[in-house]
Each structure stands twice: as structure tokens, then as C-alpha cells.
Coordinates of C-alpha atoms in Angstrom, one line a residue:
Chain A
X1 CA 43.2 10.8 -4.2
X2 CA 42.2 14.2 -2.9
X3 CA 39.6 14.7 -6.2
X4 CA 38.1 11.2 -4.9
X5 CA 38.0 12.1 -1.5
X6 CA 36.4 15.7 -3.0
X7 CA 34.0 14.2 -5.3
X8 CA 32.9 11.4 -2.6
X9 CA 31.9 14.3 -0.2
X10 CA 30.2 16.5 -3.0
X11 CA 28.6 12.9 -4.4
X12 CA 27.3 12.3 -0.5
X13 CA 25.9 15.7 -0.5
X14 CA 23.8 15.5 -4.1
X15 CA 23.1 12.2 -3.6
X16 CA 21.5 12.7 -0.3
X17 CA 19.3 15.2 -2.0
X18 CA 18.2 12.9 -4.6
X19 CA 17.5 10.4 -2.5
X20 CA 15.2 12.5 -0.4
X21 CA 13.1 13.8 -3.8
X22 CA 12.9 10.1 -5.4
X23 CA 11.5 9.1 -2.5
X24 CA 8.8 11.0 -3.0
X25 CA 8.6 9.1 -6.4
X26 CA 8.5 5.6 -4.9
X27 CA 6.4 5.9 -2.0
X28 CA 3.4 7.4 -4.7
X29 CA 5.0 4.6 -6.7
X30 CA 4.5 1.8 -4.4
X31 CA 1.4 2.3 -3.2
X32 CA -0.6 4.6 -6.2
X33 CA 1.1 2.5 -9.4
X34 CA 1.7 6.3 -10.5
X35 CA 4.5 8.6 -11.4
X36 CA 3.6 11.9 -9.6
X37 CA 5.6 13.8 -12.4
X38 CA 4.0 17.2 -10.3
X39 CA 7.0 15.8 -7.9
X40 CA 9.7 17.5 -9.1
X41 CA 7.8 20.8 -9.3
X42 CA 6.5 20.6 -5.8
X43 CA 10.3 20.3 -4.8
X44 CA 10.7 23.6 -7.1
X45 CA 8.0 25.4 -5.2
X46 CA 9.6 24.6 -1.6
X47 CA 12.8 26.4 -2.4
X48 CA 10.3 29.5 -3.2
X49 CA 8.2 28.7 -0.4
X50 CA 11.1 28.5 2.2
X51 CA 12.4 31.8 0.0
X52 CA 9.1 33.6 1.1
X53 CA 8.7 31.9 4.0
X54 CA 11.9 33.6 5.3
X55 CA 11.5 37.0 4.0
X56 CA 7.6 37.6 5.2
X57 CA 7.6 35.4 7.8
X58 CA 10.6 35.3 9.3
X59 CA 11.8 38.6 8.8
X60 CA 15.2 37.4 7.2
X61 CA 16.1 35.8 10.2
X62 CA 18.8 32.8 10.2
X63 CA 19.4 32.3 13.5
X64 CA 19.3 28.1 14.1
X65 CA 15.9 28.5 15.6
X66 CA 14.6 30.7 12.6
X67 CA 16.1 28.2 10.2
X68 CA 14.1 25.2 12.1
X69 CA 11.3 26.9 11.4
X70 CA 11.6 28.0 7.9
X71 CA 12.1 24.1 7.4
X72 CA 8.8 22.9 9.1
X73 CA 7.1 25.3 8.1
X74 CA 7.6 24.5 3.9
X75 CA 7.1 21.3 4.9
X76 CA 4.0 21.6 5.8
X77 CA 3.0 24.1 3.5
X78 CA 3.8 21.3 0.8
X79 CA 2.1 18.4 2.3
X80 CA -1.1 20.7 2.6
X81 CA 0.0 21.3 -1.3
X82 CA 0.6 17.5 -1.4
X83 CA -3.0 16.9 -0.5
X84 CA -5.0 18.8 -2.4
X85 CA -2.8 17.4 -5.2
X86 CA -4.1 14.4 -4.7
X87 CA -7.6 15.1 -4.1
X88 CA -7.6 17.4 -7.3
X89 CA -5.5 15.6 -10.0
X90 CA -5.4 12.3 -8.5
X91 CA -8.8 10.5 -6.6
X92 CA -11.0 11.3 -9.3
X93 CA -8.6 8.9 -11.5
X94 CA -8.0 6.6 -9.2
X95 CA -10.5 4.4 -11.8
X96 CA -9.5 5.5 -14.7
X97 CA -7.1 4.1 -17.0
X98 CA -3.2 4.4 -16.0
X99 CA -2.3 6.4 -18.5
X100 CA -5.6 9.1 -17.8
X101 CA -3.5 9.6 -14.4
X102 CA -0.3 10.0 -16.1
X103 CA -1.9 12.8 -18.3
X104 CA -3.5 14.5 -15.0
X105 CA 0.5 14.1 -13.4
X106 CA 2.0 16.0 -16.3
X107 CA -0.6 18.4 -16.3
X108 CA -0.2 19.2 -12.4
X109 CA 3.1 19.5 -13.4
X110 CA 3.2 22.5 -15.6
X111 CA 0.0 23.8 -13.4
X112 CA 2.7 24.0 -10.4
X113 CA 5.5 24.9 -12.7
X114 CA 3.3 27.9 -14.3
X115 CA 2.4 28.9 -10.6
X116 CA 5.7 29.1 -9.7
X117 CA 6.7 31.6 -12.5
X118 CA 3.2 33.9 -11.5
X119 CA 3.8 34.1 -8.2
X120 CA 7.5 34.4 -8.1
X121 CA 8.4 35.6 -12.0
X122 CA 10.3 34.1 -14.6
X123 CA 13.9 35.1 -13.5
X124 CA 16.1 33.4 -11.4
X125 CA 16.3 34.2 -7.2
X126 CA 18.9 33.8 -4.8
X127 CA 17.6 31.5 -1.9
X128 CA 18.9 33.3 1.1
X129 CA 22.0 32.2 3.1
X130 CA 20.4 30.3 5.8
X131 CA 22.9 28.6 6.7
X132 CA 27.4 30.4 8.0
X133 CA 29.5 29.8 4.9
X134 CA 31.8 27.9 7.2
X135 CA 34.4 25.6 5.8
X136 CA 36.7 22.4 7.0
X137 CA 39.5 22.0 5.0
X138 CA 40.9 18.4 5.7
X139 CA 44.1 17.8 4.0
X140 CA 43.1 18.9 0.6
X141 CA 39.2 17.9 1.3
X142 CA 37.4 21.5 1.9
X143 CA 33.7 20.6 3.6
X144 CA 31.1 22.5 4.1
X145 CA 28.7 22.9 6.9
X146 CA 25.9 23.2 4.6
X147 CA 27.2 19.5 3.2
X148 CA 27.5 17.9 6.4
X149 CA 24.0 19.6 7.8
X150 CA 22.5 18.1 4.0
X151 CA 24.2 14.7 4.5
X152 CA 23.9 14.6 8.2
X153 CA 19.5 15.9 8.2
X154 CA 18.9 13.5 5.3
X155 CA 20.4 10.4 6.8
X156 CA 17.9 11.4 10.1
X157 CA 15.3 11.9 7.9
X158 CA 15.6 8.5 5.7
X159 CA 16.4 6.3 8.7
X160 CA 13.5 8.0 10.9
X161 CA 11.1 7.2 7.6
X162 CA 12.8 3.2 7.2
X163 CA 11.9 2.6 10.9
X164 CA 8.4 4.5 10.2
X165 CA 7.2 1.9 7.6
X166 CA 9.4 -1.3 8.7
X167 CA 8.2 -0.6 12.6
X168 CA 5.1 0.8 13.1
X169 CA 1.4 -0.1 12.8
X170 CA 1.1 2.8 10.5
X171 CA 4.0 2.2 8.5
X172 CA 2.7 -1.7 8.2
X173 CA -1.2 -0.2 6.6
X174 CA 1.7 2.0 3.8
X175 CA 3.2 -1.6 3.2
X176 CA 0.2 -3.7 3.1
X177 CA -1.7 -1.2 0.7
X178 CA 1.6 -0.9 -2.0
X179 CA 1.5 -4.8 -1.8
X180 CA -2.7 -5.1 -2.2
X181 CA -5.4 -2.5 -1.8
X182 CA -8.0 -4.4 -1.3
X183 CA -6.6 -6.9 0.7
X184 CA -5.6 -4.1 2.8
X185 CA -9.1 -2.8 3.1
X186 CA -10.1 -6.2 4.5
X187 CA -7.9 -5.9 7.0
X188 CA -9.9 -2.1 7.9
X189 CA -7.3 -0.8 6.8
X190 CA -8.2 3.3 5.6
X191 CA -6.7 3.2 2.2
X192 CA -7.5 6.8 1.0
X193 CA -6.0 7.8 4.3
X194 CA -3.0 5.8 3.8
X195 CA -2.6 7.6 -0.1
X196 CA -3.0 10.8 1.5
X197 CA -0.2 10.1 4.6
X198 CA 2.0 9.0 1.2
X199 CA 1.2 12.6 0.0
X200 CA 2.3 14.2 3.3
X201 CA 5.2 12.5 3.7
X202 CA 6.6 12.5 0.2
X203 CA 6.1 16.3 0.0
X204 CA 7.6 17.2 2.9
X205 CA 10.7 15.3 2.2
X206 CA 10.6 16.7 -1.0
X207 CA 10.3 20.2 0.8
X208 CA 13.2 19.6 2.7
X209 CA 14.9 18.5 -0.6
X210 CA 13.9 21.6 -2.3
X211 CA 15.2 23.4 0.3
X212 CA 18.3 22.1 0.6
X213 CA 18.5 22.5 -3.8
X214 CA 18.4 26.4 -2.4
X215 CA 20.4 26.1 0.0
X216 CA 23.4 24.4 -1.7
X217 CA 23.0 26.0 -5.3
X218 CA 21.9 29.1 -4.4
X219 CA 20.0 30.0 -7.7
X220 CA 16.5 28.9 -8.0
X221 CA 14.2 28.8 -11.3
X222 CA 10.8 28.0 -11.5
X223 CA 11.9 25.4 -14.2
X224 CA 14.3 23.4 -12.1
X225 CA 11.8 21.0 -11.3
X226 CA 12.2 19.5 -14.4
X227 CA 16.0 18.9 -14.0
X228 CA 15.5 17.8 -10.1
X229 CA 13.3 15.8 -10.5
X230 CA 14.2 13.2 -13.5
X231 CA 17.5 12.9 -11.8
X232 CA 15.5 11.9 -8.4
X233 CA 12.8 9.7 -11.0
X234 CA 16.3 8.0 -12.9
X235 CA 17.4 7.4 -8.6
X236 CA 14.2 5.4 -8.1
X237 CA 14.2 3.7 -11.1
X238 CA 18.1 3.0 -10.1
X239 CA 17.3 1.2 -7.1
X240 CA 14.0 -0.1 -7.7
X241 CA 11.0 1.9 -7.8
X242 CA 8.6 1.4 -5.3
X243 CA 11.1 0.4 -2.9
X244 CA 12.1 2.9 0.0
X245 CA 15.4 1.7 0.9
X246 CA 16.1 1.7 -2.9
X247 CA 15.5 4.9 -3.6
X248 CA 17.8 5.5 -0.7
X249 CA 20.2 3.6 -2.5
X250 CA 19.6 4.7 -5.9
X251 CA 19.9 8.6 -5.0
X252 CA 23.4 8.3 -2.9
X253 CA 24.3 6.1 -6.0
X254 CA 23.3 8.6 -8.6
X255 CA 24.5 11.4 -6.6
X256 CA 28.3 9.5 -6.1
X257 CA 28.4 8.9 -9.9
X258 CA 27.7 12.2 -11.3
X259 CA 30.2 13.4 -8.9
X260 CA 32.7 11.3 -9.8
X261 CA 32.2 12.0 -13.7
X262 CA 32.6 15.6 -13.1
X263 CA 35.6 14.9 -11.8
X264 CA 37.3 12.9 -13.7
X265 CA 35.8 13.2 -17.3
X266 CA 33.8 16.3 -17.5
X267 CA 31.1 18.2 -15.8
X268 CA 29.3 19.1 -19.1
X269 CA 29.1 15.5 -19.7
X270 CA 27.8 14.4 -16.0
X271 CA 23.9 14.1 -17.5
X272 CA 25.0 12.4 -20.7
X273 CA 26.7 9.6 -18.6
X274 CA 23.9 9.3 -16.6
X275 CA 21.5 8.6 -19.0
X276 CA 23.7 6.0 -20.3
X277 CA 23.9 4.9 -16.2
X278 CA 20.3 4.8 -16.4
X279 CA 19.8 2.7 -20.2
X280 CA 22.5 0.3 -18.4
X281 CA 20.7 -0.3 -15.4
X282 CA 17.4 -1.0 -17.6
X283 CA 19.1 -3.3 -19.6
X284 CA 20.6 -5.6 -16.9
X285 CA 18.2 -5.0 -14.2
X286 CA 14.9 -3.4 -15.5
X287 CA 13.4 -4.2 -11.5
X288 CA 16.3 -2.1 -10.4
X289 CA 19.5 -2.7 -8.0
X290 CA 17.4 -3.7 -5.4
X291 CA 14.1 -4.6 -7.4
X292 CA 10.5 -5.2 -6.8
X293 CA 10.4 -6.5 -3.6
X294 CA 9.1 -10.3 -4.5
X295 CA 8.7 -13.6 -2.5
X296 CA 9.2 -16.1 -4.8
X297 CA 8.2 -19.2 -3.9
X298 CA 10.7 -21.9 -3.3
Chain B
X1 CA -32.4 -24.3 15.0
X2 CA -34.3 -22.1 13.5
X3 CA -35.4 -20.6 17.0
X4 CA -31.7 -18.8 17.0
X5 CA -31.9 -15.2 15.9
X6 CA -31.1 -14.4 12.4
X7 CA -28.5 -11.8 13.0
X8 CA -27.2 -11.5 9.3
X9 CA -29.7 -10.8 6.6
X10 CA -29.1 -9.9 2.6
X11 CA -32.2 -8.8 1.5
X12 CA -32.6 -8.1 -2.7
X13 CA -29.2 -7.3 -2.9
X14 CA -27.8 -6.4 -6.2
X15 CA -24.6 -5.6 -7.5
X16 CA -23.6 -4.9 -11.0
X17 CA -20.3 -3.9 -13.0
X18 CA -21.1 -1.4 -15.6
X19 CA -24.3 -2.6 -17.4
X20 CA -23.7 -6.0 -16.8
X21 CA -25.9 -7.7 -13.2
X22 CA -23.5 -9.8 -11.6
X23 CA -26.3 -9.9 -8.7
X24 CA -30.1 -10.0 -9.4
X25 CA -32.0 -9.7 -6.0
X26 CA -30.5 -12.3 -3.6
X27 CA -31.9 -12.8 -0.1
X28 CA -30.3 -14.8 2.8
X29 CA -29.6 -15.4 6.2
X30 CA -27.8 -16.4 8.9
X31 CA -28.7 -17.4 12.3
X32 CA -25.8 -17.1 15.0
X33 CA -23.5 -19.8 15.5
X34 CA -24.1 -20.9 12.1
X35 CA -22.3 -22.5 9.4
X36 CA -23.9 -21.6 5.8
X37 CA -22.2 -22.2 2.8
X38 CA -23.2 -20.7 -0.7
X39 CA -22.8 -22.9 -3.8
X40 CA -22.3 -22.0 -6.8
X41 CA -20.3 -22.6 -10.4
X42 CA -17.9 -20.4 -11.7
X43 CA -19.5 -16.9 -12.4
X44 CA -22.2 -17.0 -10.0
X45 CA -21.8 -14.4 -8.6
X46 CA -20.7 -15.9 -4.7
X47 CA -17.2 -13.9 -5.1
X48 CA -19.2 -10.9 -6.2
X49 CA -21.4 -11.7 -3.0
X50 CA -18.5 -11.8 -0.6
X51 CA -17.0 -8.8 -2.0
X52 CA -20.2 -6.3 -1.5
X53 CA -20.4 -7.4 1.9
X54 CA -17.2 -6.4 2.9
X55 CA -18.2 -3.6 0.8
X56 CA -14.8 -3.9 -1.8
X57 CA -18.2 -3.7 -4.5
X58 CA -21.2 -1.1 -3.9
X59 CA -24.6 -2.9 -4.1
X60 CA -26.8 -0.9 -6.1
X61 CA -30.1 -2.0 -4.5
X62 CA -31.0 -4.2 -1.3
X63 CA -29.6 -4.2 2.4
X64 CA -27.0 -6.3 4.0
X65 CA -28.1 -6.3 7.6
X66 CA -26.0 -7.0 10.5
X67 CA -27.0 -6.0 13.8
X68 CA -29.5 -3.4 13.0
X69 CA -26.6 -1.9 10.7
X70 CA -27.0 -2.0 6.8
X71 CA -23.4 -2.9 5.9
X72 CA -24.3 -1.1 2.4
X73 CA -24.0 2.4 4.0
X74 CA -21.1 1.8 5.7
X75 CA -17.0 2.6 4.3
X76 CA -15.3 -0.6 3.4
X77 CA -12.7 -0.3 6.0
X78 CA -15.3 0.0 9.1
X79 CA -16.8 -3.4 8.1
X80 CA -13.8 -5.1 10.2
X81 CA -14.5 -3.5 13.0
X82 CA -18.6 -3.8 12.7
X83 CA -17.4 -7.6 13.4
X84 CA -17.3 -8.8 9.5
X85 CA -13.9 -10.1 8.2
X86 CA -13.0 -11.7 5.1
X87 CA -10.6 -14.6 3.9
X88 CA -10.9 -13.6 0.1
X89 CA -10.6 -15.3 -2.5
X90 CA -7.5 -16.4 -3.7
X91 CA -5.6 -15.6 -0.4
X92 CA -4.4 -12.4 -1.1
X93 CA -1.5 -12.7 2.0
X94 CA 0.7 -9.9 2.0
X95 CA 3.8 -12.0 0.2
X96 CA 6.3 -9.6 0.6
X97 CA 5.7 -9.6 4.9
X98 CA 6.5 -12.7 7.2
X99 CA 3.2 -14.7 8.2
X100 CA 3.4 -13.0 12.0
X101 CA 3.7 -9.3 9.9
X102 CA 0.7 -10.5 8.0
X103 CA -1.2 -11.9 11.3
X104 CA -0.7 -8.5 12.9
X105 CA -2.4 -6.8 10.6
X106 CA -5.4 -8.8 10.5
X107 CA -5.7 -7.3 14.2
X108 CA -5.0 -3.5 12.6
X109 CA -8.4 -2.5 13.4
X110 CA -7.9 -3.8 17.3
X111 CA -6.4 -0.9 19.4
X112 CA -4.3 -3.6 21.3
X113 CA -3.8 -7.0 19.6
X114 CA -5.2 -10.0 20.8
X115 CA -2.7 -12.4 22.4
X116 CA -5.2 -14.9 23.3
X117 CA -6.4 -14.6 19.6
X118 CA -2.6 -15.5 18.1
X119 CA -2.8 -18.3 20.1
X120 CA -5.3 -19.7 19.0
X121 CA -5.0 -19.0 15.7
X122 CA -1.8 -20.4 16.5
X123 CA -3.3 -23.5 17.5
X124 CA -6.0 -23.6 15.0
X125 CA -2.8 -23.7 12.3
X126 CA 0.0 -24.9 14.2
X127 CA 2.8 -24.7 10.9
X128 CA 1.9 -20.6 10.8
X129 CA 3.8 -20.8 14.0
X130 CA 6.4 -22.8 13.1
X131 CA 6.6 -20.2 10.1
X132 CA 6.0 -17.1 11.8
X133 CA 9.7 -15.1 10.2
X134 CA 9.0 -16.3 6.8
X135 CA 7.6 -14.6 3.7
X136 CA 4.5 -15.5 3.3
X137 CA 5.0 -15.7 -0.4
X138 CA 7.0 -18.6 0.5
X139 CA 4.7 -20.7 2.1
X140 CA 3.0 -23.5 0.3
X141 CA -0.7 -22.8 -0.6
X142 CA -2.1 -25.0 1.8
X143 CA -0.2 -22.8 4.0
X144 CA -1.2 -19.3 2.6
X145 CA -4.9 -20.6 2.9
X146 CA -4.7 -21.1 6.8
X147 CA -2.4 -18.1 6.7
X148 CA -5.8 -16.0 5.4
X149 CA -7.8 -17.7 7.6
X150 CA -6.3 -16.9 10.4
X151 CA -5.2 -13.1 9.3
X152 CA -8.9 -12.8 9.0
X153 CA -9.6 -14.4 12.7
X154 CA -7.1 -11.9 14.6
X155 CA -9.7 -9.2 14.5
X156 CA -12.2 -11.3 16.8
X157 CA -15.0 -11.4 14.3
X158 CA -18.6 -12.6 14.8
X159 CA -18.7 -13.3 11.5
X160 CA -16.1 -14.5 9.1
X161 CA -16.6 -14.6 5.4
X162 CA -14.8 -17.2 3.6
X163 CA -14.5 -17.4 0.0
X164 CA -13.4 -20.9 -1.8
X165 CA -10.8 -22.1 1.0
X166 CA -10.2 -25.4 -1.0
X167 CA -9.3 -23.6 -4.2
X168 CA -6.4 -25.5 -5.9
X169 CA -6.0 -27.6 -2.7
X170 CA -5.2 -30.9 -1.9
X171 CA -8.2 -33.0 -0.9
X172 CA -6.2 -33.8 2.4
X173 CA -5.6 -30.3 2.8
X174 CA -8.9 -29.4 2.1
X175 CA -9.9 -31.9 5.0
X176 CA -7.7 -30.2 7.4
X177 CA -8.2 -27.0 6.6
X178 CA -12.5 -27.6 7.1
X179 CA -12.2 -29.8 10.4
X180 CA -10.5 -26.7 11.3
X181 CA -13.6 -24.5 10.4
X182 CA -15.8 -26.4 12.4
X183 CA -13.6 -25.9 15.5
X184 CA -14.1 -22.1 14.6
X185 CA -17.6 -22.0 14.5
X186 CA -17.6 -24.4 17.8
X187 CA -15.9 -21.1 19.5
X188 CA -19.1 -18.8 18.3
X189 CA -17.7 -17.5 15.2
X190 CA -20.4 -17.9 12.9
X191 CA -19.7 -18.8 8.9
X192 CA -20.3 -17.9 5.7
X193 CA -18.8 -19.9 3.4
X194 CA -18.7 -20.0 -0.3
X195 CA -17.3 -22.7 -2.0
X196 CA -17.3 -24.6 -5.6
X197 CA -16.3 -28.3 -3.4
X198 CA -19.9 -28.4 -3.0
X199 CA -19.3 -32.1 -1.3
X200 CA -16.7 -30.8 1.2
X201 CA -19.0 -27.8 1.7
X202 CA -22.1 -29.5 2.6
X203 CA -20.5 -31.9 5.0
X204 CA -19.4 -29.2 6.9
X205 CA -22.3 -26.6 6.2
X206 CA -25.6 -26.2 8.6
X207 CA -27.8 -25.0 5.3
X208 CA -26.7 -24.0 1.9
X209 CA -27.9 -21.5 -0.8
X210 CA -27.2 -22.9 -4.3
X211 CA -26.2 -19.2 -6.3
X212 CA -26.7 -19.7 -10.1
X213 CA -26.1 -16.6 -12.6
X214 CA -26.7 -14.1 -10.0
X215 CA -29.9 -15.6 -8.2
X216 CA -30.2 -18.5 -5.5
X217 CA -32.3 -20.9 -7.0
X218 CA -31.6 -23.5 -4.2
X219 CA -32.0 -23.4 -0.3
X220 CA -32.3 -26.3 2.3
X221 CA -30.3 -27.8 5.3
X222 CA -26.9 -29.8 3.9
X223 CA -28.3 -33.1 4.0
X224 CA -31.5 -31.6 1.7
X225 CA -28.8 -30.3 -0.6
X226 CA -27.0 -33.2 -0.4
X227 CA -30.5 -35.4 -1.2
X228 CA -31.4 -33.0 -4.3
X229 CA -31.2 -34.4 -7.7
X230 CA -30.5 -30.8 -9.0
X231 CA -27.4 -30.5 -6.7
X232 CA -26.0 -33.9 -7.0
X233 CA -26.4 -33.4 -11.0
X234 CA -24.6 -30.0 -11.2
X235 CA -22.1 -29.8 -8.0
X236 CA -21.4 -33.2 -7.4
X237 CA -21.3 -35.2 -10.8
X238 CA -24.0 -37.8 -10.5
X239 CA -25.9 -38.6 -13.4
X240 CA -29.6 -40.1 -13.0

């Protein structure tokens, strides 16, 4: 029972960051018809971004104020990053054949990924300890306030973005342009605008993701995009991609599973079984748990 | 009639996709108030037509004038607010919202929206309001065409563009759905409508343009239209 209990919080805690990263995947998803495989780098660069961030900036501060900062600050470093992005590997594709995009994505990819390892070197860093290595041990269940601040933010920061798009005038032009673009322009609707508020909210997220990748692993490569970012991609595929509350879903999911298999079968084995998790899901569900969101007619 | 400003004018418009002309130098206008309809068969070009002028298509010669404004120089998602909105063809509702989700953003361009508007339109099409929480994937298509019609009527335009509203309709529906277009244009709204019912269109229709591979070869009042050999042999299936 306690290695349940353990796993469930660890799961929570991974999962929360997955969730946060593939939603950077589905929003692009829903509204572009792209994978922004540059994704998972641009989370890589935020852990080195809040790394430098802190060091030059803040002068290794970590008091809770300092901290705040370091936060918004990435975040908006990578949804400037986010933009020009878009503008440079995207918009003059937005024409072209899919699979011309898809080629621009995985070149912006190992553009980032190679930028990370100029600016910052090959080896691996240790992202500062933001955060008191304080600890709750509940009967057996030891907790960690850097779990409950990742659980806790992430939960803020997916229910503030649901209420965004479900709520909002704004967040009604992101729905109406995933579902039709040009129907959406008819309604004077900015499209490009609404593509680049997807960038700036997708990279921030994915900012605060990255940061929180630092935060809770300590080490960070340039390379670890790679490995963040398919298990975010496999979350929004798991719960549908292109739907928000699915890749909500599909990260906690992923995150609770390859908990669980470290736990009871074997950590070394965690990606194995989630690929198999991810064939699975394809087979019996290839929209996803919760799918592409369709009206069918009755 | 004709003493009514023109207040919309396409003068030599033409559009192509790659190499191919979809449009080859089309003029026309429309007076306020009016009701014109553009005819047309299957590839004519009138979808093409309604598309440039909301600007979805670039021209790539000619103006499209609308109060002193050439439409052509202006970004697609302005045109709404310039007083230009468009049922398009083929609906194109937002499925996966409820009809009132889909209504709303028809006013997206209006800082506040328009209660008196929703009413109307509510009136205009009163099963929208009796299906105001439901997907508007759901509704029949009938439905979905008054749905578009009235998403395209929350922004207050002066001039609504409607393109083939009695596509795959029901002839009753088709009736309905055009004695309501009439009470639009009785508020001021004036109408462009292109259609491929040229009988239906005519009926309701001030004067018509008859579009054929990318030029209009045809233009009179309805009840011309209506008289012409040429349009009763190709739109309306009488043989002489």
C-alpha cells in the first residue's frame, strides 16, 4: 500500500509535468494541424534559461519573490522564442504541403537543440535549488514541497488555461480557428494573431514545465528535449491530440503509469511499457481517450 | 430604383488559383437596400466571387468597392467590421460549439454584443432558440443554414453575402429560409446572394447577374431573367 500511495504522489508530480509540455503539443495541434517537434527543445532551453536567468539576473537569489520571477521571466523569454518560432520556421509554410512543415519542425528542433549545447556546452548542469528541500513524511508516504508546489502550480495553471478557452471571447476565436480557419476569419476573427497567442501560451507552459524538469531532476542536458518531449507528444496522443482537457488527462495518465511500473516491475523498463501503453491506445482508440472532439449528427 | 446609390461596386475583378482564372474581369453592383442574386452553374466562379470579397481569396486585378474603401487592400479579418459578412458556402458552423457559442462569435468583431440583434435573429429563426445549448453539429441542415445566417447577421452588417443557402435543402425549407431573407433586406440589410436555385433566387432577387466560366454574360431585373430564353434554358430546365 505505501509503494501505491508513493508512486501515486511521484505519478501526480510527473504527470503534472507532462501534461503541462503536451499541451504545448495540442494547442499547436488543434489549431496549426502541426506537430511543433521544436517543443520539446524549447522546454529544454527554459530549464537553461531559468538556469541563467538566476545566476546573472537574479544573483542566485531563491528567496519566494526571486523564484516568482525567475518563473515569469523564462516564460516570457520563451514565448518571445515561441514567436519568432513561428514566424521563422512556421508562416512561410503555412501553404505548403504538411509534411514541408514537419521537415521545418524537426529542423527547428535540432536548431534549438544545437543552440542549447553552444550556448550552454555539451555537459550536464545542475539547475539550482530554487526551491527548501523540505520533506512530509506521512505514514510511510515522504512528500516533497517541490511535488506539491509542481502538482499544486500546474493544476492553477491548466484550470486557469480551461476557463481561458471554454470562457472567454479570446479563448472562443482559439476554438473557432482549431475547428475552421476560415470560417473563423469570417467571423473577423485575427487568425495569425490567434496562431501566435497559441505560441505564447504553449511556450510559456512549456517554460514552466522545463522549469520544473530542473527543478525536480536536478540534471539538465541540452538533449533532454528529446526524452521530455515524446513522453509529453505519447500524453497528447493519449488523450486525444488537439484536445486541451485531453492532454490534461493524457499527461496525469502517462505520468501515474510510468510511476506505477517503476514501482512495481521495473524502472528500466518504465519507457518500454509505455510505448506498448501508447501502441495499445492506437489500436483501440486511435482518436484518443477522449478523442477529436466531434458532433455527430443524430 | 435605380436612383438609390450604388454603394457596392466590383469593378474587373479577377481572381485566379495558380495559372488557372477562376475570375476573368467581372463588374457589378449593388444599390442599397437591394437584393441581387448571382447565377451561375457549378464552377462559375460565384463561390470564388464571395470568397475574394470577404477577402479568404486575393484578387489579382480589379477593385471591390464599398464605401469609398477597396475591400481588395484590406486584411480578411477587418472586412466584418467594414460592414461585409458572409454565410459561406456550405455552412461552415462551428460543430463542435452550441448554436448560442456559435451566434456569439458572429458578434466577435462587436466590442459589446448586440442583444437586440440575438433577438432578432432569434426571431428571424425561432428553432436556433429553442436550440441554443446544442452542438451545432447536431442540428439538421435546414437548421445549420439559418444557424449561418444568422451567425453572419450578429455583427450588424450592411451587407451580407450569402452563398447557395438552399444547397441540399428541402424545397419547403428553401421557402422558409428565403421568405426569411426578404424580411432581412426589409430591415436595410442589403443582399448578395448567390445561388444555383435560379427559380427560388429570382423570385426573391431585385436584379440578377448570370456568372458563366468566370464572366457574367447575363444582367437584368428578376422578372427579365426570369423572361430570357437563355436563363430559362440553362437554370430553369425549359426547352424551346
Amino acid at each position: 500500500m505505501d509503494i501505491f500511495l508513493q508512486q501515486l504522489a511521484n505519478g501526480l508530480t510527473i504527470g503534472s509535468m507532462f501534461a503541462l509540455v503536451a499541451l504545448g503539443y495540442t494547442m499547436v495541434y488543434g489549431v496549426m494541424k502541426l506537430i511543433n517537434f521544436a517543443h520539446g527543445d524549447m522546454v529544454a532551453a527554459s530549464a537553461f534559461v531559468g538556469l541563467t536567468v538566476y545566476t546573472q539576473v537574479m544573483g542566485q537569489a531563491t528567496s519566494l519573490a526571486a523564484v516568482v520571477v525567475i518563473f515569469l521571466l523564462t516564460a516570457a523569454i520563451m514565448a518571445c522564442v515561441g514567436i519568432v518560432l513561428e514566424r521563422v520556421a512556421y508562416r512561410p509554410l503555412r501553404e505548403a504541403p504538411r509534411l514541408s512543415a514537419v521537415v521545418s519542425a524537426l529542423g527547428a528542433s535540432l536548431v534549438i537543440q544545437n543552440g542549447i549545447m553552444l550556448i550552454w556546452g555539451p555537459r550536464m548542469k545542475i539547475f539550482p535549488e530554487l526551491v527548501p528541500q523540505v520533506y512530509w513524511d506521512l505514514g510511510g508516504v515522504v512528500i516533497s514541497l517541490i511535488q506539491v508546489l509542481i502538482l499544486g502550480l500546474s493544476l492553477v495553471l491548466m484550470v486557469g488555461l480551461y476557463l481561458f478557452v471554454e470562457k472567454t471571447r479570446m479563448g472562443a476565436a482559439v476554438r473557432a480557428s482549431s475547428i475552421d480557419q476560415d470560417a473563423a476569419r469570417l467571423m473577423g476573427i485575427n487568425v495569425n494573431s490567434i496562431i501566435a497567442l497559441i505560441f505564447i501560451i504553449g511556450s510559456s507552459l512549456g517554460a514552466i514545465g522545463g522549469l520544473f524538469i530542473g527543478l525536480y531532476y536536478r540534471g539538465i542536458t541540452f538533449n533532454m528535449g528529446w526524452q521530455y518531449g515524446l513522453y509529453a507528444f505519447i500524453a497528447a496522443i493519449l488523450g486525444g491530440i488537439g484536445n486541451i482537457p485531453g492532454a490534461m488527462l493524457g499527461g496525469m495518465l502517462l505520468g501515474l503509469f510510468n510511476a506505477f511500473i517503476a514501482g512495481y516491475v521495473s524502472s528500466t523498463w518504465a519507457d518500454a511499457f509505455t510505448f506498448i501503453l501508447l501502441i495499445v491506445i492506437l489500436i483501440v482508440r486511435p482518436t484518443g481517450l477522449l478523442g477529436e472532439r466531434v458532433a455527430e449528427k443524430v | 430604383m435605380s436612383e438609390r446609390e450604388v454603394f457596392f461596386e466590383i469593378k474587373d475583378l479577377e481572381v485566379s488559383y495558380g495559372s488557372i482564372d477562376a475570375i476573368k474581369g467581372i463588374s457589378l453592383e449593388v444599390r442599397k437596400g437591394e437584393i441581387v442574386t448571382i447565377l451561375g452553374a457549378n464552377g462559375a466562379g460565384k463561390t470564388t466571387t464571395m470568397r475574394t470579397i470577404s477577402q479568404l481569396l486575393k484578387a489579382k486585378a480589379g477593385s471591390i468597392m464599398f464605401k469609398g474603401v477597396d475591400l481588395t487592400k484590406v486584411p480578411a479579418h477587418k472586412i466584418v467590421s467594414m460592414g461585409v459578412s458572409q454565410s459561406p458556402e456550405g455552412r461552415r458552423v462551428f460543430g463542435i460549439l452550441t448554436v448560442e457559442e456559435n451566434l456569439l462569435l458572429g458578434a466577435y468583431t462587436q466590442k459589446k454584443v448586440n442583444r437586440e440583434t440575438l433577438k432578432w435573429v432569434y426571431e428571424l429563426f425561432p428553432r436556433l432558440e429553442e436550440r441554443r445549448k446544442q452542438l451545432a453539429g447536431t442540428l439538421s441542415g435546414g437548421e445549420q443554414q439559418m444557424l449561418a445566417i444568422g451567425r453572419a447577421l450578429m455583427s450588424d452588417p450592411e451587407v451580407l453575402l450569402l452563398d447557395e443557402p438552399s444547397l441540399g435543402l428541402a424545397p419547403i425549407l428553401v421557402k422558409a429560409i428565403f421568405k426569411q431573407i426578404r424580411e432581412i433586406a426589409n430591415k436595410g440589410v442589403t443582399v448578395l446572394l448567390v445561388e444555383q436555385n435560379a427559380k427560388a433566387a429570382l423570385q426573391l432577387a431585385d436584379r440578377g447577374y448570370v456568372l458563366d466560366v468566370g464572366k457574367i454574360v447575363l444582367t437584368g431585373t428578376s422578372a427579365e431573367l426570369l423572361a430570357s430564353e437563355k436563363v430559362q434554358e440553362a437554370y430553369l430546365g425549359k426547352k424551346h
